[in-house]
Amino acid sequence: MIELNVNGNPYQLDVAEDMPILWALRDVIKLTGTKFGCGAALCGACTVHVDGSPTRSCVTPVSDAQGKKITTIEAVGESEVGQKLQYAWHEQDVVQCGYCQSGQIMSAAALLSENKSPTDEEIDNAMAGNVCRCGTYSRIREAIKQAAKA
Ligand code: FES
Ligand code: FES
């Protein structure tokens, strides 16, 4: 039995220890805001926080998250940083198709939690692993800057 804490809620899951966190979230717990993109830690669509660190849930087994706190896009708005990002995302009209965006916001939230006033270079470095096929990168950067100033 795997015990996970997701968005403050405890879960006991009858799943294999090597099941990726992404599948436990989407298929077992039914939190589908976290997306599958590449399955190989290359696109960032599946990013969640594990004890606050941005984590590629497609390649991280549930056993690695036992005793730690997982936060997903469904709960990112419960933090001050998450709320500021959500507001800025709306203001900057960032989203195009939306598929990559939960991963983008989770990476941005991890960045601003660590660094309240990132430079452009620091933003680009923190977000480099999050791919957006719609090319919303410049709006993402502006939204992160707006949230940092808010
Ligand atoms: S789906 Fe996990 S990094 Fe692409
Ligand atoms: S908004 Fe479409 S992939 Fe990023």
PDB file of C-alpha atoms and ligand atoms in Angstrom:
ATOM      1  CA  MET A   1       0.000   0.000   0.000  1.00  0.00           C
ATOM      2  CA  ILE A   2       1.345   3.415  -0.970  1.00  0.00           C
ATOM      3  CA  GLU A   3       0.469   6.402   1.200  1.00  0.00           C
ATOM      4  CA  LEU A   4       0.434   9.747  -0.542  1.00  0.00           C
ATOM      5  CA  ASN A   5      -0.442  13.236   0.592  1.00  0.00           C
ATOM      6  CA  VAL A   6      -1.892  15.172  -2.327  1.00  0.00           C
ATOM      7  CA  ASN A   7      -3.033  18.761  -1.905  1.00  0.00           C
ATOM      8  CA  GLY A   8      -3.272  18.208   1.839  1.00  0.00           C
ATOM      9  CA  ASN A   9      -5.391  15.067   1.562  1.00  0.00           C
ATOM     10  CA  PRO A  10      -4.117  11.616   2.599  1.00  0.00           C
ATOM     11  CA  TYR A  11      -4.541   8.700   0.184  1.00  0.00           C
ATOM     12  CA  GLN A  12      -3.805   4.999   0.559  1.00  0.00           C
ATOM     13  CA  LEU A  13      -3.321   3.514  -2.873  1.00  0.00           C
ATOM     14  CA  ASP A  14      -3.115  -0.118  -3.839  1.00  0.00           C
ATOM     15  CA  VAL A  15      -0.642   0.472  -6.664  1.00  0.00           C
ATOM     16  CA  ALA A  16       2.842  -0.708  -7.597  1.00  0.00           C
ATOM     17  CA  GLU A  17       5.722   1.189  -6.002  1.00  0.00           C
ATOM     18  CA  ASP A  18       7.115   2.072  -9.396  1.00  0.00           C
ATOM     19  CA  MET A  19       3.881   3.559 -10.744  1.00  0.00           C
ATOM     20  CA  PRO A  20       4.647   7.095 -11.939  1.00  0.00           C
ATOM     21  CA  ILE A  21       3.033   9.770  -9.775  1.00  0.00           C
ATOM     22  CA  LEU A  22       1.263  11.039 -12.899  1.00  0.00           C
ATOM     23  CA  TRP A  23      -0.770   7.848 -13.299  1.00  0.00           C
ATOM     24  CA  ALA A  24      -1.629   7.721  -9.608  1.00  0.00           C
ATOM     25  CA  LEU A  25      -2.896  11.299  -9.828  1.00  0.00           C
ATOM     26  CA  ARG A  26      -4.827  10.962 -13.063  1.00  0.00           C
ATOM     27  CA  ASP A  27      -6.072   7.368 -13.101  1.00  0.00           C
ATOM     28  CA  VAL A  28      -6.417   6.506  -9.420  1.00  0.00           C
ATOM     29  CA  ILE A  29      -7.076   9.769  -7.566  1.00  0.00           C
ATOM     30  CA  LYS A  30      -8.810  11.287 -10.625  1.00  0.00           C
ATOM     31  CA  LEU A  31      -6.999  14.606 -10.537  1.00  0.00           C
ATOM     32  CA  THR A  32      -6.657  15.204 -14.260  1.00  0.00           C
ATOM     33  CA  GLY A  33      -5.274  18.747 -14.281  1.00  0.00           C
ATOM     34  CA  THR A  34      -1.740  17.359 -14.533  1.00  0.00           C
ATOM     35  CA  LYS A  35      -1.065  16.395 -18.142  1.00  0.00           C
ATOM     36  CA  PHE A  36       0.838  13.675 -19.976  1.00  0.00           C
ATOM     37  CA  GLY A  37       3.039  14.999 -22.731  1.00  0.00           C
ATOM     38  CA  CYS A  38       6.174  12.994 -23.489  1.00  0.00           C
ATOM     39  CA  GLY A  39       6.449  10.523 -20.620  1.00  0.00           C
ATOM     40  CA  ALA A  40      10.203  10.996 -20.646  1.00  0.00           C
ATOM     41  CA  ALA A  41      10.929  14.112 -18.543  1.00  0.00           C
ATOM     42  CA  LEU A  42      11.366  16.202 -21.678  1.00  0.00           C
ATOM     43  CA  CYS A  43       8.339  18.516 -21.893  1.00  0.00           C
ATOM     44  CA  GLY A  44       7.263  19.557 -18.383  1.00  0.00           C
ATOM     45  CA  ALA A  45       3.519  19.055 -18.982  1.00  0.00           C
ATOM     46  CA  CYS A  46       3.333  16.705 -15.991  1.00  0.00           C
ATOM     47  CA  THR A  47       5.047  19.015 -13.486  1.00  0.00           C
ATOM     48  CA  VAL A  48       3.826  18.885  -9.884  1.00  0.00           C
ATOM     49  CA  HIS A  49       5.499  19.936  -6.640  1.00  0.00           C
ATOM     50  CA  VAL A  50       6.935  17.344  -4.294  1.00  0.00           C
ATOM     51  CA  ASP A  51       7.768  19.112  -1.041  1.00  0.00           C
ATOM     52  CA  GLY A  52       7.762  22.329  -3.047  1.00  0.00           C
ATOM     53  CA  SER A  53      10.202  21.215  -5.727  1.00  0.00           C
ATOM     54  CA  PRO A  54       9.064  21.081  -9.367  1.00  0.00           C
ATOM     55  CA  THR A  55       8.982  17.386 -10.251  1.00  0.00           C
ATOM     56  CA  ARG A  56       8.313  15.533 -13.501  1.00  0.00           C
ATOM     57  CA  SER A  57       5.548  13.236 -12.342  1.00  0.00           C
ATOM     58  CA  CYS A  58       5.741  11.061 -15.481  1.00  0.00           C
ATOM     59  CA  VAL A  59       9.102   9.622 -14.443  1.00  0.00           C
ATOM     60  CA  THR A  60       8.919   9.867 -10.648  1.00  0.00           C
ATOM     61  CA  PRO A  61       7.608   6.740  -8.902  1.00  0.00           C
ATOM     62  CA  VAL A  62       5.004   7.037  -6.174  1.00  0.00           C
ATOM     63  CA  SER A  63       7.479   5.432  -3.756  1.00  0.00           C
ATOM     64  CA  ASP A  64       9.639   8.582  -4.014  1.00  0.00           C
ATOM     65  CA  ALA A  65       6.751  10.718  -2.759  1.00  0.00           C
ATOM     66  CA  GLN A  66       5.834   8.704   0.324  1.00  0.00           C
ATOM     67  CA  GLY A  67       6.052  10.903   3.426  1.00  0.00           C
ATOM     68  CA  LYS A  68       6.223  14.026   1.253  1.00  0.00           C
ATOM     69  CA  LYS A  69       3.630  16.549   0.158  1.00  0.00           C
ATOM     70  CA  ILE A  70       2.493  16.567  -3.463  1.00  0.00           C
ATOM     71  CA  THR A  71       0.844  19.719  -4.781  1.00  0.00           C
ATOM     72  CA  THR A  72      -0.919  19.755  -8.144  1.00  0.00           C
ATOM     73  CA  ILE A  73      -2.420  22.450 -10.337  1.00  0.00           C
ATOM     74  CA  GLU A  74      -5.784  21.869  -8.639  1.00  0.00           C
ATOM     75  CA  ALA A  75      -4.396  23.342  -5.398  1.00  0.00           C
ATOM     76  CA  VAL A  76      -1.760  25.790  -6.600  1.00  0.00           C
ATOM     77  CA  GLY A  77      -4.231  28.667  -6.093  1.00  0.00           C
ATOM     78  CA  GLU A  78      -4.277  27.988  -2.347  1.00  0.00           C
ATOM     79  CA  SER A  79      -0.857  29.633  -2.020  1.00  0.00           C
ATOM     80  CA  GLU A  80      -0.293  33.378  -2.321  1.00  0.00           C
ATOM     81  CA  VAL A  81       2.221  32.861  -5.108  1.00  0.00           C
ATOM     82  CA  GLY A  82      -0.210  30.579  -6.942  1.00  0.00           C
ATOM     83  CA  GLN A  83      -3.009  33.130  -6.696  1.00  0.00           C
ATOM     84  CA  LYS A  84      -0.772  35.897  -8.062  1.00  0.00           C
ATOM     85  CA  LEU A  85       0.249  33.673 -10.956  1.00  0.00           C
ATOM     86  CA  GLN A  86      -3.340  32.721 -11.785  1.00  0.00           C
ATOM     87  CA  TYR A  87      -4.327  36.401 -11.832  1.00  0.00           C
ATOM     88  CA  ALA A  88      -1.337  37.353 -13.994  1.00  0.00           C
ATOM     89  CA  TRP A  89      -1.996  34.436 -16.367  1.00  0.00           C
ATOM     90  CA  HIS A  90      -5.502  35.792 -16.936  1.00  0.00           C
ATOM     91  CA  GLU A  91      -4.319  39.383 -17.272  1.00  0.00           C
ATOM     92  CA  GLN A  92      -1.657  38.479 -19.823  1.00  0.00           C
ATOM     93  CA  ASP A  93      -4.043  36.128 -21.634  1.00  0.00           C
ATOM     94  CA  VAL A  94      -1.241  33.549 -21.676  1.00  0.00           C
ATOM     95  CA  VAL A  95      -3.106  30.411 -22.640  1.00  0.00           C
ATOM     96  CA  GLN A  96      -3.538  29.201 -26.195  1.00  0.00           C
ATOM     97  CA  CYS A  97      -4.528  25.510 -26.410  1.00  0.00           C
ATOM     98  CA  GLY A  98      -3.806  25.135 -22.696  1.00  0.00           C
ATOM     99  CA  TYR A  99      -2.271  21.682 -22.736  1.00  0.00           C
ATOM    100  CA  CYS A 100       1.119  22.674 -21.337  1.00  0.00           C
ATOM    101  CA  GLN A 101      -0.171  25.318 -18.984  1.00  0.00           C
ATOM    102  CA  SER A 102      -0.638  23.447 -15.732  1.00  0.00           C
ATOM    103  CA  GLY A 103       2.994  22.365 -15.951  1.00  0.00           C
ATOM    104  CA  GLN A 104       4.046  25.915 -16.803  1.00  0.00           C
ATOM    105  CA  ILE A 105       2.235  27.347 -13.784  1.00  0.00           C
ATOM    106  CA  MET A 106       3.651  24.706 -11.443  1.00  0.00           C
ATOM    107  CA  SER A 107       7.202  25.494 -12.588  1.00  0.00           C
ATOM    108  CA  ALA A 108       6.532  29.233 -12.272  1.00  0.00           C
ATOM    109  CA  ALA A 109       5.100  28.783  -8.771  1.00  0.00           C
ATOM    110  CA  ALA A 110       8.164  26.818  -7.674  1.00  0.00           C
ATOM    111  CA  LEU A 111      10.390  29.576  -9.075  1.00  0.00           C
ATOM    112  CA  LEU A 112       8.595  32.448  -7.336  1.00  0.00           C
ATOM    113  CA  SER A 113       8.431  30.536  -4.063  1.00  0.00           C
ATOM    114  CA  GLU A 114      12.239  30.374  -4.108  1.00  0.00           C
ATOM    115  CA  ASN A 115      13.002  33.682  -5.796  1.00  0.00           C
ATOM    116  CA  LYS A 116      10.600  36.593  -5.289  1.00  0.00           C
ATOM    117  CA  SER A 117      12.162  38.764  -7.973  1.00  0.00           C
ATOM    118  CA  PRO A 118      13.737  36.656 -10.723  1.00  0.00           C
ATOM    119  CA  THR A 119      15.660  38.192 -13.612  1.00  0.00           C
ATOM    120  CA  ASP A 120      14.717  37.353 -17.203  1.00  0.00           C
ATOM    121  CA  GLU A 121      17.610  34.906 -17.278  1.00  0.00           C
ATOM    122  CA  GLU A 122      16.484  33.229 -14.069  1.00  0.00           C
ATOM    123  CA  ILE A 123      12.940  32.955 -15.432  1.00  0.00           C
ATOM    124  CA  ASP A 124      14.200  31.460 -18.685  1.00  0.00           C
ATOM    125  CA  ASN A 125      16.415  28.975 -16.819  1.00  0.00           C
ATOM    126  CA  ALA A 126      13.618  27.904 -14.465  1.00  0.00           C
ATOM    127  CA  MET A 127      11.135  27.506 -17.321  1.00  0.00           C
ATOM    128  CA  ALA A 128      13.527  25.952 -19.858  1.00  0.00           C
ATOM    129  CA  GLY A 129      12.185  22.438 -19.297  1.00  0.00           C
ATOM    130  CA  ASN A 130       8.572  23.395 -20.026  1.00  0.00           C
ATOM    131  CA  VAL A 131       7.737  23.140 -23.702  1.00  0.00           C
ATOM    132  CA  CYS A 132       4.811  25.013 -25.263  1.00  0.00           C
ATOM    133  CA  ARG A 133       3.940  23.975 -28.789  1.00  0.00           C
ATOM    134  CA  CYS A 134       1.739  27.063 -29.129  1.00  0.00           C
ATOM    135  CA  GLY A 135       4.722  29.330 -28.417  1.00  0.00           C
ATOM    136  CA  THR A 136       3.300  31.260 -25.466  1.00  0.00           C
ATOM    137  CA  TYR A 137       6.778  31.786 -23.989  1.00  0.00           C
ATOM    138  CA  SER A 138       6.868  35.576 -24.100  1.00  0.00           C
ATOM    139  CA  ARG A 139       3.454  35.856 -22.402  1.00  0.00           C
ATOM    140  CA  ILE A 140       4.519  33.330 -19.781  1.00  0.00           C
ATOM    141  CA  ARG A 141       7.579  35.446 -18.987  1.00  0.00           C
ATOM    142  CA  GLU A 142       5.466  38.607 -18.732  1.00  0.00           C
ATOM    143  CA  ALA A 143       2.958  36.880 -16.460  1.00  0.00           C
ATOM    144  CA  ILE A 144       5.714  35.661 -14.158  1.00  0.00           C
ATOM    145  CA  LYS A 145       7.124  39.185 -13.984  1.00  0.00           C
ATOM    146  CA  GLN A 146       3.674  40.621 -13.242  1.00  0.00           C
ATOM    147  CA  ALA A 147       3.093  38.068 -10.477  1.00  0.00           C
ATOM    148  CA  ALA A 148       6.511  38.802  -9.000  1.00  0.00           C
ATOM    149  CA  LYS A 149       5.680  42.542  -8.810  1.00  0.00           C
ATOM    150  CA  ALA A 150       2.169  42.017  -7.414  1.00  0.00           C
TER     151      ALA A 150
HETATM  152  S1  FES B   1       5.035  14.222 -19.650  1.00  0.00           S
HETATM  153 FE1  FES B   1       6.456  14.409 -18.055  1.00  0.00          FE
HETATM  154  S2  FES B   1       8.000  15.708 -18.844  1.00  0.00           S
HETATM  155 FE2  FES B   1       6.681  15.331 -20.545  1.00  0.00          FE
HETATM  156  S1  FES B   2      -0.641  26.630 -24.796  1.00  0.00           S
HETATM  157 FE1  FES B   2      -0.705  25.041 -26.274  1.00  0.00          FE
HETATM  158  S2  FES B   2       1.045  23.840 -25.834  1.00  0.00           S
HETATM  159 FE2  FES B   2       1.254  25.546 -24.538  1.00  0.00          FE
END
